[in-house]
GROMACS .gro file of N, CA, C and O in nm:
model
  332
    1MET      N    1  -0.013   8.094  -5.546
    1MET     CA    2  -0.073   8.037  -5.533
    1MET      C    3  -0.204   8.071  -5.468
    1MET      O    4  -0.274   8.201  -5.444
    2ASP      N    5  -0.321   8.027  -5.519
    2ASP     CA    6  -0.513   8.027  -5.442
    2ASP      C    7  -0.491   8.052  -5.342
    2ASP      O    8  -0.438   7.967  -5.271
    3SER      N    9  -0.611   8.083  -5.282
    3SER     CA   10  -0.636   8.107  -5.210
    3SER      C   11  -0.781   7.977  -5.150
    3SER      O   12  -0.780   7.957  -5.217
    4ILE      N   13  -0.714   7.968  -5.023
    4ILE     CA   14  -0.825   7.836  -4.986
    4ILE      C   15  -0.989   7.833  -5.035
    4ILE      O   16  -1.043   7.711  -5.051
    5ALA      N   17  -0.990   7.948  -5.030
    5ALA     CA   18  -1.176   7.954  -5.039
    5ALA      C   19  -1.200   7.903  -5.208
    5ALA      O   20  -1.293   7.890  -5.271
    6GLN      N   21  -1.056   7.998  -5.316
    6GLN     CA   22  -1.085   7.956  -5.434
    6GLN      C   23  -1.071   7.800  -5.447
    6GLN      O   24  -1.107   7.731  -5.523
    7GLN      N   25  -0.978   7.752  -5.376
    7GLN     CA   26  -0.932   7.559  -5.336
    7GLN      C   27  -1.069   7.491  -5.298
    7GLN      O   28  -1.144   7.398  -5.390
    8VAL      N   29  -1.156   7.540  -5.186
    8VAL     CA   30  -1.303   7.449  -5.186
    8VAL      C   31  -1.334   7.475  -5.312
    8VAL      O   32  -1.454   7.409  -5.317
    9THR      N   33  -1.412   7.592  -5.373
    9THR     CA   34  -1.478   7.649  -5.468
    9THR      C   35  -1.462   7.567  -5.646
    9THR      O   36  -1.545   7.492  -5.569
   10ASP      N   37  -1.365   7.517  -5.652
   10ASP     CA   38  -1.298   7.431  -5.729
   10ASP      C   39  -1.393   7.295  -5.749
   10ASP      O   40  -1.347   7.223  -5.755
   11ALA      N   41  -1.305   7.254  -5.564
   11ALA     CA   42  -1.354   7.127  -5.557
   11ALA      C   43  -1.489   7.077  -5.513
   11ALA      O   44  -1.568   6.980  -5.595
   12LEU      N   45  -1.520   7.163  -5.488
   12LEU     CA   46  -1.688   7.138  -5.513
   12LEU      C   47  -1.740   7.161  -5.645
   12LEU      O   48  -1.859   7.062  -5.633
   13GLY      N   49  -1.707   7.201  -5.719
   13GLY     CA   50  -1.772   7.269  -5.842
   13GLY      C   51  -1.725   7.083  -5.933
   13GLY      O   52  -1.828   7.075  -5.992
   14ILE      N   53  -1.628   7.087  -5.889
   14ILE     CA   54  -1.555   6.892  -5.977
   14ILE      C   55  -1.638   6.822  -5.893
   14ILE      O   56  -1.668   6.696  -5.947
   15MET      N   57  -1.667   6.840  -5.786
   15MET     CA   58  -1.768   6.742  -5.641
   15MET      C   59  -1.907   6.705  -5.789
   15MET      O   60  -1.909   6.640  -5.774
   16VAL      N   61  -1.973   6.819  -5.799
   16VAL     CA   62  -2.096   6.860  -5.850
   16VAL      C   63  -2.063   6.816  -5.971
   16VAL      O   64  -2.209   6.761  -6.010
   17LEU      N   65  -2.030   6.764  -6.085
   17LEU     CA   66  -2.002   6.747  -6.223
   17LEU      C   67  -1.964   6.645  -6.223
   17LEU      O   68  -2.044   6.547  -6.268
   18GLY      N   69  -1.882   6.540  -6.121
   18GLY     CA   70  -1.899   6.452  -6.123
   18GLY      C   71  -2.031   6.355  -6.070
   18GLY      O   72  -2.036   6.238  -6.123
   19MET      N   73  -2.037   6.431  -5.978
   19MET     CA   74  -2.163   6.369  -5.963
   19MET      C   75  -2.312   6.405  -6.032
   19MET      O   76  -2.373   6.261  -6.016
   20GLY      N   77  -2.303   6.448  -6.073
   20GLY     CA   78  -2.375   6.500  -6.209
   20GLY      C   79  -2.373   6.387  -6.287
   20GLY      O   80  -2.485   6.357  -6.329
   21LEU      N   81  -2.271   6.405  -6.341
   21LEU     CA   82  -2.241   6.261  -6.522
   21LEU      C   83  -2.265   6.182  -6.454
   21LEU      O   84  -2.290   6.053  -6.491
   22VAL      N   85  -2.272   6.148  -6.334
   22VAL     CA   86  -2.320   5.970  -6.280
   22VAL      C   87  -2.450   5.941  -6.234
   22VAL      O   88  -2.488   5.857  -6.272
   23PHE      N   89  -2.461   6.044  -6.217
   23PHE     CA   90  -2.639   6.107  -6.203
   23PHE      C   91  -2.674   6.020  -6.391
   23PHE      O   92  -2.811   5.918  -6.387
   24ILE      N   93  -2.641   6.141  -6.432
   24ILE     CA   94  -2.641   6.110  -6.595
   24ILE      C   95  -2.721   5.977  -6.644
   24ILE      O   96  -2.669   5.866  -6.649
   25PHE      N   97  -2.547   5.920  -6.619
   25PHE     CA   98  -2.514   5.758  -6.658
   25PHE      C   99  -2.589   5.692  -6.616
   25PHE      O  100  -2.664   5.607  -6.698
   26LEU      N  101  -2.644   5.679  -6.472
   26LEU     CA  102  -2.728   5.597  -6.389
   26LEU      C  103  -2.873   5.581  -6.496
   26LEU      O  104  -2.918   5.516  -6.485
   27SER      N  105  -2.875   5.682  -6.476
   27SER     CA  106  -3.022   5.761  -6.541
   27SER      C  107  -3.066   5.594  -6.684
   27SER      O  108  -3.138   5.583  -6.706
   28THR      N  109  -2.871   5.673  -6.754
   28THR     CA  110  -2.954   5.671  -6.876
   28THR      C  111  -2.939   5.505  -6.893
   28THR      O  112  -2.998   5.469  -6.953
   29LEU      N  113  -2.900   5.399  -6.756
   29LEU     CA  114  -2.851   5.262  -6.782
   29LEU      C  115  -2.983   5.201  -6.741
   29LEU      O  116  -3.075   5.128  -6.831
   30ILE      N  117  -3.021   5.283  -6.656
   30ILE     CA  118  -3.215   5.212  -6.619
   30ILE      C  119  -3.268   5.279  -6.679
   30ILE      O  120  -3.397   5.170  -6.747
   31LEU      N  121  -3.304   5.375  -6.770
   31LEU     CA  122  -3.420   5.355  -6.885
   31LEU      C  123  -3.358   5.252  -7.002
   31LEU      O  124  -3.458   5.218  -6.993
   32GLY      N  125  -3.230   5.219  -7.084
   32GLY     CA  126  -3.256   5.187  -7.140
   32GLY      C  127  -3.266   4.993  -7.103
   32GLY      O  128  -3.283   4.932  -7.196
   33VAL      N  129  -3.268   4.985  -6.953
   33VAL     CA  130  -3.267   4.815  -6.927
   33VAL      C  131  -3.464   4.834  -6.896
   33VAL      O  132  -3.474   4.718  -6.944
   34LYS      N  133  -3.492   4.892  -6.828
   34LYS     CA  134  -3.640   4.905  -6.869
   34LYS      C  135  -3.669   4.949  -7.001
   34LYS      O  136  -3.841   4.840  -7.011
   35LEU      N  137  -3.643   4.965  -7.095
   35LEU     CA  138  -3.679   4.967  -7.263
   35LEU      C  139  -3.655   4.816  -7.300
   35LEU      O  140  -3.732   4.768  -7.374
   36VAL      N  141  -3.574   4.736  -7.237
   36VAL     CA  142  -3.489   4.617  -7.332
   36VAL      C  143  -3.627   4.534  -7.241
   36VAL      O  144  -3.624   4.476  -7.384
   37ALA      N  145  -3.597   4.534  -7.118
   37ALA     CA  146  -3.718   4.470  -7.073
   37ALA      C  147  -3.892   4.479  -7.134
   37ALA      O  148  -3.909   4.373  -7.091
   38TRP      N  149  -3.894   4.617  -7.129
   38TRP     CA  150  -4.016   4.628  -7.246
   38TRP      C  151  -4.054   4.522  -7.371
   38TRP      O  152  -4.166   4.484  -7.340
   39LYS      N  153  -3.925   4.580  -7.391
   39LYS     CA  154  -3.902   4.478  -7.553
   39LYS      C  155  -3.917   4.356  -7.596
   39LYS      O  156  -4.005   4.325  -7.656
   40PHE      N  157  -3.860   4.320  -7.504
   40PHE     CA  158  -3.792   4.174  -7.519
   40PHE      C  159  -3.840   4.126  -7.382
   40PHE      O  160  -3.854   3.973  -7.397
   41GLY      N  161  -3.897   4.186  -7.250
   41GLY     CA  162  -3.987   4.074  -7.158
   41GLY      C  163  -4.074   3.968  -7.212
   41GLY      O  164  -4.122   4.029  -7.342
   42PRO      N  165  -4.134   3.832  -7.097
   42PRO     CA  166  -4.247   3.796  -7.126
   42PRO      C  167  -4.406   3.879  -7.150
   42PRO      O  168  -4.421   3.971  -7.058
   43LYS      N  169  -4.487   3.860  -7.206
   43LYS     CA  170  -4.577   3.892  -7.303
   43LYS      C  171  -4.667   3.857  -7.104
   43LYS      O  172  -4.731   3.736  -7.098
   44LEU      N  173  -4.822   3.943  -7.093
   44LEU     CA  174  -4.927   3.902  -6.953
   44LEU      C  175  -4.929   3.795  -6.993
   44LEU      O  176  -4.971   3.653  -6.883
   45HIS      N  177  -4.998   3.756  -7.110
   45HIS     CA  178  -5.022   3.650  -7.205
   45HIS      C  179  -4.993   3.530  -7.170
   45HIS      O  180  -5.021   3.396  -7.100
   46ASP      N  181  -4.887   3.502  -7.161
   46ASP     CA  182  -4.740   3.396  -7.225
   46ASP      C  183  -4.726   3.344  -7.062
   46ASP      O  184  -4.654   3.294  -7.033
   47VAL      N  185  -4.708   3.463  -6.977
   47VAL     CA  186  -4.684   3.411  -6.806
   47VAL      C  187  -4.752   3.374  -6.781
   47VAL      O  188  -4.777   3.272  -6.655
   48ASN      N  189  -4.960   3.381  -6.800
   48ASN     CA  190  -5.038   3.319  -6.727
   48ASN      C  191  -5.107   3.208  -6.776
   48ASN      O  192  -5.171   3.199  -6.788
   49ALA      N  193  -5.083   3.197  -6.966
   49ALA     CA  194  -5.096   3.063  -7.032
   49ALA      C  195  -5.047   2.935  -6.961
   49ALA      O  196  -4.935   2.938  -6.916
   50LYS      N  197  -5.161   2.842  -6.921
   50LYS     CA  198  -5.115   2.699  -6.906
   50LYS      C  199  -5.024   2.586  -6.963
   50LYS      O  200  -5.091   2.578  -7.118
   51PRO      N  201  -4.950   2.528  -6.906
   51PRO     CA  202  -4.861   2.459  -7.017
   51PRO      C  203  -4.995   2.380  -7.116
   51PRO      O  204  -5.078   2.302  -7.061
   52ALA      N  205  -4.973   2.335  -7.220
   52ALA     CA  206  -5.036   2.236  -7.320
   52ALA      C  207  -5.004   2.053  -7.221
   52ALA      O  208  -4.886   2.100  -7.227
   53ALA      N  209  -5.126   2.002  -7.251
   53ALA     CA  210  -5.101   1.862  -7.177
   53ALA      C  211  -5.035   1.792  -7.371
   53ALA      O  212  -5.102   1.840  -7.432
   54ARG      N  213  -4.889   1.705  -7.305
   54ARG     CA  214  -4.868   1.654  -7.487
   54ARG      C  215  -5.022   1.465  -7.529
   54ARG      O  216  -4.979   1.423  -7.435
   55ASN      N  217  -5.024   1.506  -7.647
   55ASN     CA  218  -5.093   1.353  -7.652
   55ASN      C  219  -5.254   1.348  -7.546
   55ASN      O  220  -5.200   1.185  -7.527
   56GLY      N  221  -5.265   1.410  -7.539
   56GLY     CA  222  -5.410   1.409  -7.431
   56GLY      C  223  -5.354   1.333  -7.255
   56GLY      O  224  -5.472   1.323  -7.169
   57ALA      N  225  -5.218   1.337  -7.245
   57ALA     CA  226  -5.172   1.361  -7.103
   57ALA      C  227  -5.180   1.443  -7.014
   57ALA      O  228  -5.133   1.540  -7.073
   58GLU      N  229  -5.182   1.413  -6.875
   58GLU     CA  230  -5.180   1.487  -6.777
   58GLU      C  231  -5.055   1.575  -6.775
   58GLU      O  232  -4.967   1.470  -6.746
   59VAL      N  233  -5.036   1.665  -6.736
   59VAL     CA  234  -4.928   1.707  -6.721
   59VAL      C  235  -4.960   1.689  -6.519
   59VAL      O  236  -4.991   1.791  -6.414
   60LYS      N  237  -4.872   1.610  -6.467
   60LYS     CA  238  -4.763   1.533  -6.292
   60LYS      C  239  -4.789   1.706  -6.305
   60LYS      O  240  -4.660   1.794  -6.279
   61GLN      N  241  -4.822   1.780  -6.151
   61GLN     CA  242  -4.788   1.841  -6.068
   61GLN      C  243  -4.760   1.809  -5.914
   61GLN      O  244  -4.787   1.746  -5.910
   62GLY      N  245  -4.640   1.923  -5.877
   62GLY     CA  246  -4.611   1.863  -5.809
   62GLY      C  247  -4.487   1.792  -5.776
   62GLY      O  248  -4.406   1.682  -5.848
   63ILE      N  249  -4.461   1.720  -5.640
   63ILE     CA  250  -4.341   1.596  -5.584
   63ILE      C  251  -4.342   1.512  -5.539
   63ILE      O  252  -4.451   1.460  -5.514
   64ASP      N  253  -4.324   1.389  -5.667
   64ASP     CA  254  -4.344   1.232  -5.628
   64ASP      C  255  -4.346   1.235  -5.467
   64ASP      O  256  -4.278   1.257  -5.407
   65PRO      N  257  -4.400   1.143  -5.421
   65PRO     CA  258  -4.461   1.127  -5.227
   65PRO      C  259  -4.315   1.055  -5.189
   65PRO      O  260  -4.271   1.014  -5.061
   66LYS      N  261  -4.249   0.924  -5.270
   66LYS     CA  262  -4.151   0.847  -5.253
   66LYS      C  263  -4.014   0.963  -5.314
   66LYS      O  264  -3.920   0.898  -5.223
   67MET      N  265  -3.982   1.052  -5.368
   67MET     CA  266  -3.908   1.139  -5.367
   67MET      C  267  -3.894   1.218  -5.229
   67MET      O  268  -3.779   1.225  -5.120
   68VAL      N  269  -3.996   1.255  -5.178
   68VAL     CA  270  -4.031   1.311  -5.017
   68VAL      C  271  -3.949   1.248  -4.913
   68VAL      O  272  -3.892   1.269  -4.840
   69ALA      N  273  -3.994   1.113  -4.914
   69ALA     CA  274  -3.912   1.038  -4.758
   69ALA      C  275  -3.789   1.000  -4.808
   69ALA      O  276  -3.733   1.022  -4.710
   70VAL      N  277  -3.729   1.033  -4.960
   70VAL     CA  278  -3.597   1.005  -4.954
   70VAL      C  279  -3.493   1.096  -4.902
   70VAL      O  280  -3.451   1.081  -4.832
   71ILE      N  281  -3.603   1.194  -4.895
   71ILE     CA  282  -3.505   1.409  -4.927
   71ILE      C  283  -3.550   1.345  -4.732
   71ILE      O  284  -3.437   1.425  -4.712
   72THR      N  285  -3.624   1.366  -4.681
   72THR     CA  286  -3.652   1.318  -4.532
   72THR      C  287  -3.575   1.249  -4.501
   72THR      O  288  -3.502   1.309  -4.391
   73ALA      N  289  -3.518   1.147  -4.487
   73ALA     CA  290  -3.496   1.049  -4.463
   73ALA      C  291  -3.307   1.074  -4.505
   73ALA      O  292  -3.264   1.079  -4.396
   74ALA      N  293  -3.300   1.153  -4.553
   74ALA     CA  294  -3.162   1.209  -4.628
   74ALA      C  295  -3.153   1.311  -4.440
   74ALA      O  296  -3.009   1.323  -4.466
   75ILE      N  297  -3.201   1.411  -4.457
   75ILE     CA  298  -3.243   1.523  -4.364
   75ILE      C  299  -3.240   1.463  -4.259
   75ILE      O  300  -3.118   1.520  -4.145
   76HIS      N  301  -3.303   1.349  -4.207
   76HIS     CA  302  -3.293   1.320  -4.083
   76HIS      C  303  -3.191   1.269  -4.011
   76HIS      O  304  -3.064   1.272  -3.973
   77GLN      N  305  -3.103   1.179  -4.107
   77GLN     CA  306  -2.971   1.080  -4.131
   77GLN      C  307  -2.841   1.232  -4.130
   77GLN      O  308  -2.759   1.149  -4.046
   78HIS      N  309  -2.852   1.324  -4.162
   78HIS     CA  310  -2.782   1.438  -4.185
   78HIS      C  311  -2.790   1.474  -4.023
   78HIS      O  312  -2.631   1.569  -4.016
   79ARG      N  313  -2.873   1.539  -3.983
   79ARG     CA  314  -2.893   1.577  -3.859
   79ARG      C  315  -2.847   1.516  -3.739
   79ARG      O  316  -2.770   1.562  -3.693
   80ALA      N  317  -2.869   1.391  -3.751
   80ALA     CA  318  -2.775   1.325  -3.696
   80ALA      C  319  -2.611   1.247  -3.643
   80ALA      O  320  -2.620   1.240  -3.543
   81LYS      N  321  -2.601   1.286  -3.712
   81LYS     CA  322  -2.453   1.318  -3.768
   81LYS      C  323  -2.364   1.415  -3.719
   81LYS      O  324  -2.306   1.408  -3.687
   82ALA      N  325  -2.486   1.521  -3.766
   82ALA     CA  326  -2.402   1.660  -3.730
   82ALA      C  327  -2.445   1.700  -3.536
   82ALA      O  328  -2.360   1.788  -3.500
   83GLN      N  329  -2.552   1.630  -3.479
   83GLN     CA  330  -2.495   1.592  -3.322
   83GLN      C  331  -2.423   1.537  -3.234
   83GLN      O  332  -2.331   1.443  -3.255
   0.00000   0.00000   0.00000
């Protein structure tokens, strides 16, 4: 039977080996994800481009005021039931 010191040394060696392998695997995984994001991700000009209006019609932005009123009424009704 080995001495306690030898067993502790072996355990530390296995621990360092395991942690090193996990570190290498995770580093490789992060590098792979970054490369895929760089290659296939959206380009800067794609993100900042404004959507084109179809057939001269304006693109409507925001929420319809009637919908805001409906949502507000529903929230008030729900809060009244909860109390």
